[in-house]
Coordinates of C-alpha atoms in Angstrom, one line a residue:
Chain A
M1 CA 191.7 49.9 -47.3
A2 CA 190.8 52.7 -44.9
L3 CA 188.2 52.1 -42.2
D4 CA 185.0 54.1 -41.8
P5 CA 185.9 57.3 -39.9
D6 CA 183.4 56.5 -37.1
I7 CA 184.7 52.9 -36.7
F8 CA 188.3 54.2 -36.6
D9 CA 187.3 56.9 -34.1
A10 CA 185.9 54.2 -31.9
L11 CA 189.1 52.2 -32.2
L12 CA 191.2 55.2 -31.3
D13 CA 189.0 55.9 -28.4
G14 CA 189.3 52.3 -27.2
V15 CA 193.1 52.5 -27.3
R16 CA 193.2 56.0 -25.7
R17 CA 191.1 54.6 -22.8
F18 CA 193.2 51.5 -22.4
V19 CA 196.3 53.7 -22.3
S20 CA 195.0 56.1 -19.7
E21 CA 193.1 53.7 -17.5
R22 CA 195.1 50.5 -17.7
L23 CA 198.7 51.3 -18.8
R24 CA 199.5 54.7 -17.2
P25 CA 198.7 53.6 -13.6
L26 CA 201.3 50.8 -14.0
E27 CA 204.2 52.8 -15.4
A28 CA 206.1 53.1 -12.1
Q29 CA 205.6 49.5 -11.2
V30 CA 206.8 48.2 -14.6
S31 CA 209.9 50.5 -14.4
E32 CA 210.7 49.3 -10.9
T33 CA 210.1 45.5 -11.4
D34 CA 211.5 45.5 -15.0
E35 CA 208.5 43.3 -15.9
I36 CA 205.2 43.7 -17.7
P37 CA 202.6 41.8 -15.5
D38 CA 201.2 38.7 -17.2
D39 CA 197.6 39.8 -16.7
L40 CA 198.4 43.1 -18.5
V41 CA 199.9 41.2 -21.4
Q42 CA 196.7 39.1 -21.5
D43 CA 194.7 42.3 -21.5
M44 CA 196.8 43.6 -24.4
R45 CA 196.1 40.4 -26.3
E46 CA 192.4 40.6 -25.6
L47 CA 192.2 44.2 -26.8
G48 CA 193.9 43.1 -30.1
L49 CA 197.0 45.2 -29.9
F50 CA 199.3 42.5 -31.2
G51 CA 197.4 42.4 -34.5
L52 CA 197.2 46.1 -35.4
S53 CA 199.2 45.7 -38.6
I54 CA 198.2 42.2 -39.6
G55 CA 195.4 41.6 -42.2
E56 CA 191.9 40.9 -41.1
E57 CA 192.1 37.5 -42.9
F58 CA 194.6 36.5 -40.3
G59 CA 192.7 37.8 -37.4
G60 CA 194.4 41.2 -37.2
L61 CA 193.0 44.7 -37.7
G62 CA 194.7 45.3 -41.1
L63 CA 195.2 49.0 -40.4
N64 CA 196.7 51.1 -43.1
M65 CA 199.8 53.2 -42.3
E66 CA 197.9 56.4 -41.5
E67 CA 195.7 54.5 -39.1
E68 CA 198.6 52.7 -37.5
V69 CA 200.5 55.9 -36.8
R70 CA 197.4 57.5 -35.4
I71 CA 197.1 54.6 -33.0
A72 CA 200.8 54.8 -32.3
F73 CA 200.4 58.5 -31.3
E74 CA 198.1 57.3 -28.5
L75 CA 200.4 54.4 -27.5
G76 CA 203.3 56.8 -27.3
R77 CA 201.5 58.5 -24.4
T78 CA 202.7 55.9 -21.9
S79 CA 206.0 54.2 -21.1
P80 CA 207.6 52.9 -24.3
A81 CA 208.2 49.6 -22.6
M82 CA 204.4 49.0 -22.7
R83 CA 204.2 49.4 -26.4
S84 CA 207.4 47.3 -26.8
T85 CA 205.5 44.3 -25.5
F86 CA 203.4 44.0 -28.7
G87 CA 205.6 46.4 -30.7
T88 CA 207.7 43.7 -32.3
N89 CA 204.5 41.8 -33.4
V90 CA 203.1 45.0 -35.0
G91 CA 206.4 46.0 -36.5
I92 CA 209.8 44.5 -37.1
G93 CA 209.0 41.0 -35.9
S94 CA 206.1 40.4 -38.2
Q95 CA 206.4 42.7 -41.2
G96 CA 209.1 40.7 -43.0
L97 CA 206.6 37.9 -43.1
V98 CA 203.7 40.2 -44.0
M99 CA 205.6 41.8 -46.9
D100 CA 207.7 38.9 -48.2
G101 CA 206.3 35.7 -46.7
N102 CA 204.7 33.1 -49.0
D103 CA 201.1 31.9 -48.4
A104 CA 202.1 28.8 -46.5
Q105 CA 204.4 30.8 -44.2
K106 CA 201.7 33.5 -43.6
A107 CA 199.0 30.9 -42.9
K108 CA 201.3 29.1 -40.4
Y109 CA 202.4 32.0 -38.3
L110 CA 200.3 35.2 -38.8
P111 CA 197.1 34.2 -36.9
A112 CA 199.1 33.4 -33.8
I113 CA 201.2 36.6 -34.2
A114 CA 198.0 38.7 -34.6
S115 CA 196.5 37.2 -31.5
G116 CA 199.7 37.6 -29.5
E117 CA 199.8 33.9 -28.8
I118 CA 203.4 34.0 -30.2
I119 CA 205.8 36.8 -29.7
T120 CA 208.2 37.7 -32.5
S121 CA 211.7 39.3 -32.7
F122 CA 213.8 40.8 -35.4
A123 CA 217.5 39.7 -35.4
L124 CA 219.7 41.8 -37.6
T125 CA 222.3 43.5 -35.3
E126 CA 225.4 41.5 -34.3
P127 CA 228.3 42.1 -31.9
D128 CA 230.4 43.5 -34.8
V129 CA 227.5 44.6 -37.0
G130 CA 225.4 47.5 -36.0
S131 CA 224.8 50.4 -38.3
D132 CA 226.8 48.6 -41.1
S133 CA 223.9 46.0 -41.2
G134 CA 224.8 44.8 -44.7
A135 CA 227.9 43.2 -43.3
V136 CA 226.2 40.5 -41.2
K137 CA 228.5 37.7 -40.3
S138 CA 226.0 35.0 -39.2
R139 CA 226.1 32.3 -41.8
A140 CA 223.4 30.0 -43.2
E141 CA 224.7 27.1 -45.3
L142 CA 222.3 25.0 -47.3
D143 CA 222.6 21.3 -46.4
G144 CA 220.0 19.1 -48.0
D145 CA 216.5 20.4 -46.9
A146 CA 217.8 22.8 -44.3
Y147 CA 220.1 25.7 -43.8
V148 CA 222.6 25.3 -41.0
L149 CA 222.7 28.6 -39.1
N150 CA 225.7 29.8 -37.1
G151 CA 226.5 33.1 -35.5
S152 CA 225.2 35.5 -32.8
K153 CA 222.8 38.4 -32.7
R154 CA 222.9 41.3 -30.2
Y155 CA 220.4 43.7 -28.5
I156 CA 217.5 41.7 -29.8
T157 CA 214.2 43.2 -28.5
N158 CA 211.8 40.8 -26.8
A159 CA 214.3 37.9 -27.5
D160 CA 213.6 36.5 -24.0
K161 CA 209.9 36.1 -24.8
A162 CA 210.1 35.5 -28.5
D163 CA 208.8 32.3 -30.1
L164 CA 209.8 33.2 -33.6
F165 CA 212.8 35.2 -34.9
T166 CA 213.2 36.9 -38.3
V167 CA 217.0 36.3 -38.7
M168 CA 219.3 37.9 -41.3
A169 CA 222.2 35.6 -42.2
R170 CA 224.8 35.3 -45.0
T171 CA 224.1 32.7 -47.6
G172 CA 226.3 34.2 -50.3
G173 CA 229.4 36.4 -50.7
P174 CA 230.2 39.6 -48.9
G175 CA 228.0 42.7 -48.9
P176 CA 224.2 43.2 -48.6
K177 CA 223.4 41.0 -51.6
G178 CA 224.8 37.9 -49.8
V179 CA 222.2 38.1 -47.0
S180 CA 219.0 36.1 -46.7
A181 CA 216.2 36.3 -44.2
F182 CA 214.8 33.3 -42.2
L183 CA 211.9 32.5 -39.9
V184 CA 213.5 30.7 -37.0
P185 CA 211.3 29.2 -34.3
R186 CA 212.9 29.4 -30.9
D187 CA 212.5 25.7 -30.1
L188 CA 215.0 24.6 -32.8
P189 CA 218.0 22.8 -31.2
G190 CA 221.1 25.0 -31.0
L191 CA 219.3 28.3 -30.5
S192 CA 220.0 29.9 -27.2
V193 CA 219.0 33.3 -25.7
G194 CA 221.2 35.2 -23.3
K195 CA 220.2 37.1 -20.2
P196 CA 218.4 40.4 -20.6
E197 CA 220.8 43.4 -20.7
R198 CA 220.7 46.1 -18.0
K199 CA 219.7 49.2 -19.8
M200 CA 219.5 53.0 -19.3
G201 CA 215.7 53.1 -19.6
Q202 CA 212.6 51.4 -20.9
Q203 CA 212.7 48.9 -18.0
G204 CA 210.1 46.2 -18.7
A205 CA 211.3 45.8 -22.3
H206 CA 214.1 43.4 -22.7
V207 CA 217.0 43.0 -25.2
C208 CA 219.2 39.9 -25.2
D209 CA 221.9 38.1 -27.3
V210 CA 220.7 35.3 -29.4
T211 CA 223.2 32.6 -30.4
F212 CA 222.9 30.0 -33.2
D213 CA 225.0 26.9 -32.9
N214 CA 224.4 24.7 -35.9
V215 CA 220.7 25.4 -35.9
R216 CA 219.0 23.5 -38.7
V217 CA 216.4 25.8 -40.2
P218 CA 214.1 24.1 -42.7
A219 CA 214.6 25.5 -46.2
E220 CA 210.9 26.4 -46.4
N221 CA 211.5 28.9 -43.6
R222 CA 213.5 31.2 -45.9
L223 CA 211.8 34.5 -46.3
G224 CA 211.9 35.6 -50.0
A225 CA 214.6 34.6 -52.4
E226 CA 218.2 33.9 -51.4
G227 CA 220.1 37.2 -51.3
D228 CA 217.0 39.2 -50.7
G229 CA 217.4 39.3 -46.9
F230 CA 218.9 42.8 -46.7
K231 CA 216.2 44.2 -48.9
V232 CA 213.6 42.6 -46.7
A233 CA 215.3 44.1 -43.6
M234 CA 215.4 47.6 -45.1
R235 CA 211.7 47.5 -46.1
V236 CA 210.8 46.3 -42.6
L237 CA 212.9 49.1 -41.1
D238 CA 211.4 51.8 -43.3
R239 CA 208.0 50.9 -42.0
G240 CA 209.3 50.4 -38.4
R241 CA 210.9 53.9 -38.5
L242 CA 207.6 55.5 -39.3
H243 CA 205.9 53.7 -36.4
I244 CA 208.7 54.7 -34.0
S245 CA 208.4 58.3 -35.2
A246 CA 204.7 58.3 -34.3
V247 CA 205.5 56.9 -30.9
C248 CA 208.0 59.8 -30.4
V249 CA 205.2 62.2 -31.2
G250 CA 202.9 60.6 -28.7
A251 CA 205.6 60.6 -26.0
A252 CA 206.2 64.3 -26.8
E253 CA 202.5 65.1 -26.4
R254 CA 202.4 63.3 -23.1
L255 CA 205.5 65.2 -21.8
I256 CA 204.0 68.5 -23.0
A257 CA 200.7 67.8 -21.3
D258 CA 202.5 66.8 -18.1
S259 CA 204.7 70.0 -18.3
V260 CA 201.7 72.3 -18.8
A261 CA 199.8 70.7 -15.9
Y262 CA 202.8 71.1 -13.6
A263 CA 203.6 74.6 -14.7
K264 CA 200.0 75.8 -14.0
E265 CA 200.1 74.2 -10.6
R266 CA 203.6 75.0 -9.3
Q267 CA 203.7 78.4 -7.6
Q268 CA 206.9 80.5 -7.4
F269 CA 207.3 84.2 -6.7
G270 CA 203.6 84.2 -5.8
K271 CA 202.2 82.9 -9.1
P272 CA 202.1 79.7 -11.2
I273 CA 205.4 79.3 -13.1
A274 CA 203.3 78.9 -16.3
E275 CA 202.9 82.7 -16.1
F276 CA 206.6 83.2 -16.6
Q277 CA 207.7 83.8 -20.2
M278 CA 210.8 81.7 -20.0
I279 CA 208.6 78.7 -19.0
Q280 CA 206.1 79.6 -21.8
A281 CA 208.9 79.7 -24.3
M282 CA 209.9 76.2 -23.5
I283 CA 206.3 75.0 -23.8
A284 CA 205.9 76.9 -27.1
D285 CA 209.0 75.3 -28.6
S286 CA 208.0 71.9 -27.5
V287 CA 204.5 72.3 -28.9
A288 CA 205.7 73.7 -32.2
E289 CA 208.3 71.0 -32.7
A290 CA 205.9 68.2 -31.8
K291 CA 203.3 69.5 -34.2
A292 CA 205.9 69.7 -37.0
A293 CA 207.0 66.1 -36.4
K294 CA 203.4 64.9 -36.3
A295 CA 202.6 66.6 -39.6
L296 CA 205.7 64.9 -41.2
V297 CA 204.7 61.5 -39.8
L298 CA 201.1 61.8 -41.1
Q299 CA 202.2 63.0 -44.5
T300 CA 204.7 60.2 -44.9
A301 CA 202.1 57.6 -43.7
R302 CA 199.7 58.9 -46.3
A303 CA 202.4 58.7 -49.0
K304 CA 203.0 55.1 -48.0
D305 CA 199.3 54.3 -48.3
R306 CA 199.3 55.7 -51.8
G307 CA 202.1 53.3 -52.6
E308 CA 204.9 55.9 -53.0
R309 CA 208.5 55.2 -52.3
I310 CA 209.1 56.5 -48.8
T311 CA 212.6 55.5 -47.8
E312 CA 213.8 59.1 -47.6
D313 CA 210.6 60.4 -45.9
C314 CA 210.8 57.6 -43.2
A315 CA 214.4 58.5 -42.5
C316 CA 213.4 62.2 -42.2
A317 CA 210.5 61.4 -39.9
K318 CA 212.6 59.2 -37.7
L319 CA 215.4 61.8 -37.5
I320 CA 213.1 64.7 -36.8
A321 CA 210.7 63.0 -34.4
S322 CA 213.4 61.2 -32.3
E323 CA 215.6 64.3 -32.0
M324 CA 212.5 66.4 -31.2
V325 CA 211.3 64.1 -28.4
G326 CA 214.8 64.3 -26.9
R327 CA 214.6 68.1 -26.7
V328 CA 211.0 68.0 -25.4
A329 CA 211.9 65.6 -22.7
D330 CA 214.9 67.7 -21.7
R331 CA 212.6 70.8 -21.5
A332 CA 210.1 68.8 -19.4
V333 CA 212.8 68.0 -16.9
Q334 CA 213.7 71.7 -16.8
I335 CA 210.1 72.9 -16.3
F336 CA 209.7 70.4 -13.5
G337 CA 213.0 71.6 -12.0
G338 CA 214.1 69.6 -9.0
A339 CA 211.0 67.4 -9.3
G340 CA 212.1 66.6 -12.9
Y341 CA 215.2 64.9 -11.5
I342 CA 213.2 62.9 -8.9
A343 CA 212.0 59.4 -9.9
D344 CA 208.6 59.7 -8.3
Y345 CA 207.4 62.3 -10.9
G346 CA 208.2 60.0 -13.8
I347 CA 209.7 62.7 -15.9
E348 CA 213.3 61.6 -15.5
R349 CA 212.1 58.1 -16.5
F350 CA 210.7 59.4 -19.8
Y351 CA 213.9 61.4 -20.4
R352 CA 215.9 58.1 -20.2
D353 CA 213.3 56.1 -22.1
V354 CA 213.1 58.4 -25.1
R355 CA 216.9 58.5 -25.5
L356 CA 216.7 55.1 -27.2
F357 CA 214.6 56.5 -30.1
R358 CA 217.7 58.2 -31.5
I359 CA 219.6 54.9 -31.6
Y360 CA 217.4 51.9 -32.4
E361 CA 216.0 51.1 -35.8
G362 CA 218.8 53.2 -37.2
T363 CA 220.7 55.9 -35.4
S364 CA 220.2 59.5 -36.3
E365 CA 223.5 59.4 -38.1
I366 CA 222.2 56.5 -40.3
Q367 CA 219.0 58.4 -41.0
R368 CA 221.1 61.3 -42.2
T369 CA 223.2 59.0 -44.3
I370 CA 220.0 57.6 -45.9
I371 CA 218.5 61.0 -46.4
A372 CA 221.7 62.3 -48.0
R373 CA 222.1 59.2 -50.2
E374 CA 218.6 59.6 -51.5
A375 CA 218.9 63.4 -52.0
L376 CA 222.2 63.0 -54.0
R377 CA 220.7 60.2 -56.1
N378 CA 217.5 62.2 -56.8
E379 CA 219.5 65.4 -57.3
G380 CA 217.7 67.1 -54.4
Chain B
M1 CA 165.6 34.9 -21.4
K2 CA 166.3 38.2 -23.2
I3 CA 167.9 41.0 -21.4
L4 CA 167.1 44.6 -22.4
V5 CA 169.8 47.2 -21.5
P6 CA 168.9 50.8 -21.9
V7 CA 172.1 53.0 -22.4
K8 CA 172.4 56.8 -22.5
R9 CA 174.9 58.9 -24.3
V10 CA 176.3 61.5 -21.8
I11 CA 179.2 63.9 -21.3
D12 CA 182.3 61.8 -20.8
Y13 CA 183.2 61.3 -17.1
N14 CA 186.7 62.7 -17.7
V15 CA 185.4 66.0 -19.1
K16 CA 185.1 69.0 -16.8
P17 CA 181.6 70.4 -17.6
R18 CA 181.2 74.1 -18.4
V19 CA 177.9 75.8 -17.8
K20 CA 176.5 77.9 -20.6
A21 CA 176.8 81.6 -20.1
D22 CA 173.0 82.1 -20.0
G23 CA 172.6 79.4 -17.3
S24 CA 170.3 77.3 -19.5
G25 CA 172.4 74.1 -19.2
V26 CA 175.8 72.5 -19.7
D27 CA 177.7 73.4 -22.9
L28 CA 178.0 70.3 -25.0
A29 CA 179.5 71.8 -28.1
N30 CA 182.6 69.8 -29.1
V31 CA 182.6 67.9 -25.8
K32 CA 183.6 64.3 -25.7
M33 CA 180.5 62.1 -25.1
S34 CA 180.4 58.4 -24.1
M35 CA 178.2 55.8 -22.5
N36 CA 176.9 56.6 -19.0
P37 CA 179.3 54.6 -16.7
F38 CA 176.4 53.0 -14.8
D39 CA 175.0 51.8 -18.1
E40 CA 178.3 50.3 -19.0
I41 CA 178.1 48.3 -15.8
A42 CA 174.6 47.2 -16.8
V43 CA 175.9 46.0 -20.2
E44 CA 178.7 44.2 -18.6
E45 CA 176.4 42.4 -16.1
A46 CA 174.0 41.5 -18.9
L47 CA 176.9 40.0 -20.9
R48 CA 178.1 38.0 -17.8
I49 CA 174.6 36.6 -17.3
K50 CA 174.5 35.6 -21.0
E51 CA 178.0 34.1 -20.9
A52 CA 177.0 32.1 -17.8
G53 CA 174.2 30.5 -19.9
N54 CA 171.4 32.3 -18.2
A55 CA 170.3 34.5 -21.1
E56 CA 170.1 34.1 -24.8
E57 CA 170.1 37.6 -26.1
V58 CA 171.3 41.0 -25.0
I59 CA 169.5 44.0 -26.6
A60 CA 170.8 47.5 -26.1
V61 CA 168.4 50.4 -26.5
S62 CA 169.0 54.1 -26.4
V63 CA 166.8 57.2 -26.7
G64 CA 168.5 60.3 -28.1
P65 CA 170.1 62.0 -31.1
A66 CA 171.5 60.2 -34.1
K67 CA 174.9 60.2 -32.4
A68 CA 173.6 57.9 -29.7
A69 CA 174.1 55.2 -32.3
E70 CA 177.8 55.5 -31.4
T71 CA 176.9 54.6 -27.8
L72 CA 174.9 51.6 -29.0
R73 CA 177.9 50.5 -31.1
T74 CA 180.0 50.6 -28.0
A75 CA 177.5 48.2 -26.3
L76 CA 177.5 46.0 -29.5
A77 CA 181.4 46.0 -29.4
M78 CA 181.3 44.9 -25.8
G79 CA 179.1 42.0 -26.9
A80 CA 175.4 43.0 -27.1
D81 CA 173.6 41.1 -29.9
R82 CA 171.6 43.9 -31.4
A83 CA 170.5 47.5 -30.7
I84 CA 167.5 49.8 -31.0
L85 CA 167.9 53.5 -31.4
I86 CA 164.8 55.6 -30.7
E87 CA 166.0 58.8 -32.4
T88 CA 164.9 62.2 -31.2
D89 CA 166.7 65.6 -30.9
E90 CA 164.3 66.8 -28.3
T91 CA 165.0 66.8 -24.6
V92 CA 163.8 63.6 -23.1
E93 CA 162.9 63.4 -19.4
P94 CA 163.0 60.1 -17.4
L95 CA 159.2 59.7 -17.6
A96 CA 159.3 59.9 -21.4
V97 CA 162.2 57.4 -21.5
A98 CA 160.4 55.0 -19.2
K99 CA 157.3 55.2 -21.3
L100 CA 159.3 54.4 -24.5
L101 CA 161.1 51.6 -22.7
A102 CA 157.8 50.1 -21.5
K103 CA 156.7 50.0 -25.2
V104 CA 160.0 48.3 -26.2
A105 CA 159.6 45.8 -23.4
A106 CA 156.0 45.0 -24.6
E107 CA 157.5 44.2 -28.0
E108 CA 160.6 42.3 -26.9
N109 CA 159.3 40.6 -23.8
P110 CA 162.6 40.6 -21.9
G111 CA 163.0 38.6 -18.7
L112 CA 165.2 41.3 -17.2
I113 CA 165.7 45.0 -17.9
L114 CA 169.1 46.0 -16.5
L115 CA 169.9 49.7 -16.4
G116 CA 172.1 52.2 -14.7
K117 CA 170.8 53.6 -11.5
Q118 CA 171.2 57.1 -12.8
A119 CA 172.9 59.0 -15.6
I120 CA 175.9 61.1 -14.7
D121 CA 174.6 64.1 -16.6
D122 CA 171.3 64.9 -14.8
D123 CA 171.6 62.4 -11.9
S124 CA 167.8 61.9 -12.0
N125 CA 167.8 58.3 -10.7
Q126 CA 164.2 57.8 -11.8
T127 CA 164.0 55.9 -15.1
G128 CA 164.3 52.4 -13.7
Q129 CA 161.8 53.1 -10.9
M130 CA 159.3 54.7 -13.3
L131 CA 159.6 51.9 -15.7
A132 CA 158.9 49.3 -13.0
A133 CA 155.8 51.2 -12.1
L134 CA 154.6 51.5 -15.7
L135 CA 155.1 47.8 -16.3
G136 CA 154.0 46.6 -12.9
W137 CA 157.2 44.6 -12.5
G138 CA 159.3 44.0 -9.4
Q139 CA 162.4 46.2 -9.1
A140 CA 165.7 46.1 -7.3
T141 CA 167.7 49.3 -7.4
F142 CA 171.4 49.9 -6.7
A143 CA 172.5 46.4 -7.4
N144 CA 175.7 45.2 -5.8
T145 CA 175.4 41.6 -6.9
V146 CA 172.9 39.9 -9.3
T147 CA 172.2 36.2 -9.2
V148 CA 169.9 34.7 -11.8
E149 CA 168.0 31.5 -11.1
A150 CA 165.1 29.9 -13.0
G151 CA 162.1 32.3 -12.7
S152 CA 163.7 34.6 -10.2
I153 CA 166.6 37.0 -9.7
T154 CA 168.3 37.6 -6.3
V155 CA 169.9 41.0 -5.9
A156 CA 172.1 42.4 -3.1
R157 CA 171.4 46.1 -3.0
D158 CA 173.9 48.8 -1.8
V159 CA 172.0 50.6 1.0
D160 CA 173.2 52.8 3.8
G161 CA 175.1 50.8 6.3
G162 CA 175.4 47.5 4.3
L163 CA 173.7 45.3 1.8
Q164 CA 170.0 44.4 1.5
T165 CA 169.2 41.2 -0.4
V166 CA 165.9 40.9 -2.3
K167 CA 164.4 38.2 -4.5
L168 CA 162.4 39.2 -7.6
N169 CA 160.2 37.2 -9.8
T170 CA 160.9 37.6 -13.5
P171 CA 160.3 39.7 -15.5
A172 CA 162.1 42.3 -13.4
I173 CA 163.9 45.6 -13.4
V174 CA 167.4 45.9 -11.9
T175 CA 169.4 49.1 -11.7
T176 CA 173.2 48.9 -11.3
D177 CA 175.5 50.5 -8.7
L178 CA 179.2 51.2 -9.2
R179 CA 180.4 48.1 -7.3
L180 CA 178.5 45.6 -9.3
N181 CA 181.3 44.8 -11.7
E182 CA 184.2 46.3 -13.7
P183 CA 183.2 46.6 -17.3
R184 CA 185.4 45.0 -20.0
Y185 CA 187.2 47.0 -22.7
A186 CA 185.6 46.4 -26.1
S187 CA 188.4 44.6 -28.1
L188 CA 189.5 46.4 -31.2
P189 CA 188.4 43.5 -33.6
N190 CA 185.0 43.6 -31.9
I191 CA 184.7 47.3 -32.4
M192 CA 185.2 46.7 -36.1
K193 CA 182.7 43.8 -36.1
A194 CA 180.1 45.9 -34.2
K195 CA 179.3 47.8 -37.4
K196 CA 177.9 44.6 -38.9
K197 CA 175.5 43.9 -36.0
P198 CA 171.8 44.9 -36.4
L199 CA 170.8 48.4 -35.2
D200 CA 167.2 49.4 -35.8
T201 CA 166.3 53.0 -35.8
K202 CA 162.8 54.1 -34.6
T203 CA 161.2 57.4 -33.5
P204 CA 159.1 58.1 -30.4
G205 CA 156.2 58.5 -32.8
D206 CA 156.6 54.8 -33.9
Y207 CA 155.7 53.9 -30.3
G208 CA 152.9 56.5 -30.0
V209 CA 154.6 58.1 -27.0
D210 CA 154.3 61.9 -26.3
I211 CA 157.8 62.9 -25.1
T212 CA 157.0 66.6 -24.4
P213 CA 158.9 67.7 -21.3
R214 CA 156.8 68.0 -18.2
L215 CA 159.5 69.9 -16.3
T216 CA 161.1 73.3 -16.8
T217 CA 164.8 73.9 -15.9
L218 CA 164.9 77.3 -14.3
K219 CA 168.7 77.7 -13.9
V220 CA 171.9 75.7 -14.1
A221 CA 174.9 77.1 -12.2
E222 CA 178.5 76.1 -11.4
P223 CA 179.1 74.9 -7.9
P224 CA 180.2 77.9 -5.7
V225 CA 184.0 78.3 -5.5
R226 CA 185.2 77.2 -2.0
S227 CA 186.6 80.2 -0.2
A228 CA 189.9 79.9 1.7
G229 CA 189.9 78.7 5.3
I230 CA 191.6 80.2 8.3
K231 CA 194.3 79.0 10.6
V232 CA 193.7 79.0 14.3
A233 CA 196.5 79.1 16.9
D234 CA 195.4 76.3 19.2
V235 CA 192.6 74.0 20.3
D236 CA 191.0 76.7 22.5
A237 CA 190.8 79.1 19.6
L238 CA 189.3 76.4 17.5
V239 CA 186.6 75.6 20.1
E240 CA 185.9 79.3 20.4
K241 CA 185.5 79.6 16.6
L242 CA 183.2 76.6 16.4
K243 CA 181.0 78.1 19.2
V244 CA 180.8 81.4 17.2
L245 CA 179.8 79.5 14.1
G246 CA 177.2 77.5 16.1
V247 CA 178.9 74.2 15.4
G248 CA 180.1 73.4 18.9
A249 CA 177.9 71.7 21.5

């Protein structure tokens, strides 16, 4: 159910203020140290950011999709690594449980996920299984009252901090229908997490390998029916893609604001470079593209809140928004010129950070595959 | 002890104010408004006193248009227990606000009234002092630290050149300075819950206070644009220039 507009405006204002006063001043430090300071994580917990998408009955805010993307627009205006800290609890780490968990599973885990007391991760990708996610090789064999889980997962966001993983593993034959989803607590014997990978950008957010060596997962931790795992994963990703699209829009708006401010201040040939039409054209293209993506994200979020099927729309939004922010970041570097290439200005950092949006939660190529599949099935 | 915290809805501190073309005031159409930052510090201090067990209730009060309810909701989201809005669309000057607050104080009997030393819109720095005079209570302005004991309040005041410590008998008036504390962020769940906290709406008429302005604003103008400086060749030229300008000894 949607919130009163004045309450939602107050929420949005609270997030906006936290982003500009608390998060933005720490961007360079987080990037340099590759760590989110503990007191900042605590402030994020206290603000309630971990519970954005979890129901009020579990201590979250229970935002609908339109409200969530509007909050995500604001969160996108700072380093993506900041959002990533609580991003898995809001999105892929919790939503399998929210959508397909039974009452006992929800009661056991959701309150602590909403408060940020436990961190969650989503484990689908494997060393040999990326875009072809229906082909997962990790296996879960039922043995008495537990599934014995074996295999390894790769590039798992927040794995180093996670207390609970949603793991996709094969319980049946080959193909997507043989995959089941499990809630796997980190402290189960046989589960190990690798060292954080060194990455191109988004320092402060970590991805690691997760290995399962005869991990006995209680049968009651299976999420949904046996064989439903791939469906769970795809629904989680539909929603996640929309959230990521909104973050892309926010990042683009930040880059545009920074570009405009710089162009008005930087003088060349005796006047601000903002007065040159070639600079103006870059700003205009960025503004127009960002607004188009924003409109698509909002429209798709509203369709989801009406209960419509949005697989194609989410893929469109993710494709359009992530490609858009790549171009906007590229133009921002160009408008900043030499300064755009220098780390102190933060623009090159954003340029590297936003590159990930075209890859994770489904590459642009996979989004196109989904869009084409849906279009061919629906005859247009 | 109850603590009364008057809060004012003002132009947001991040907004660059624009003066109306006719010079009658600052253009507030479609401008972001929020709680006066000094008042936010007052709310924070009141909450800390309550959380330390030295007060039972924090009541936020505002005088202003219906939209000032949003500012009161912010105080409630931060942790105030209830709120009173004295609604009026008229211009209210510090004396009128102080008279209204004196009436509220008579009804609520707070042990402490904590308010911002001034509002960032008109920078009057008068309401707390006028209120102290109307009520005949002790006052400590520009608080840097506030310590509550049984029956008294010790306040270190920011004064030129250092801190001055004063002790007040309760009930008392304290106005806050910037260094008193760093206000908390209202948590998102508390922003949602604030809607359910009590907010009474009154009018100046309910208190029998005449709020007719006593002052007339003649003109509001933008600060003059600073003109470019000049470069001098050396120290001798600088001294020469200063002498011409009458600055040199």
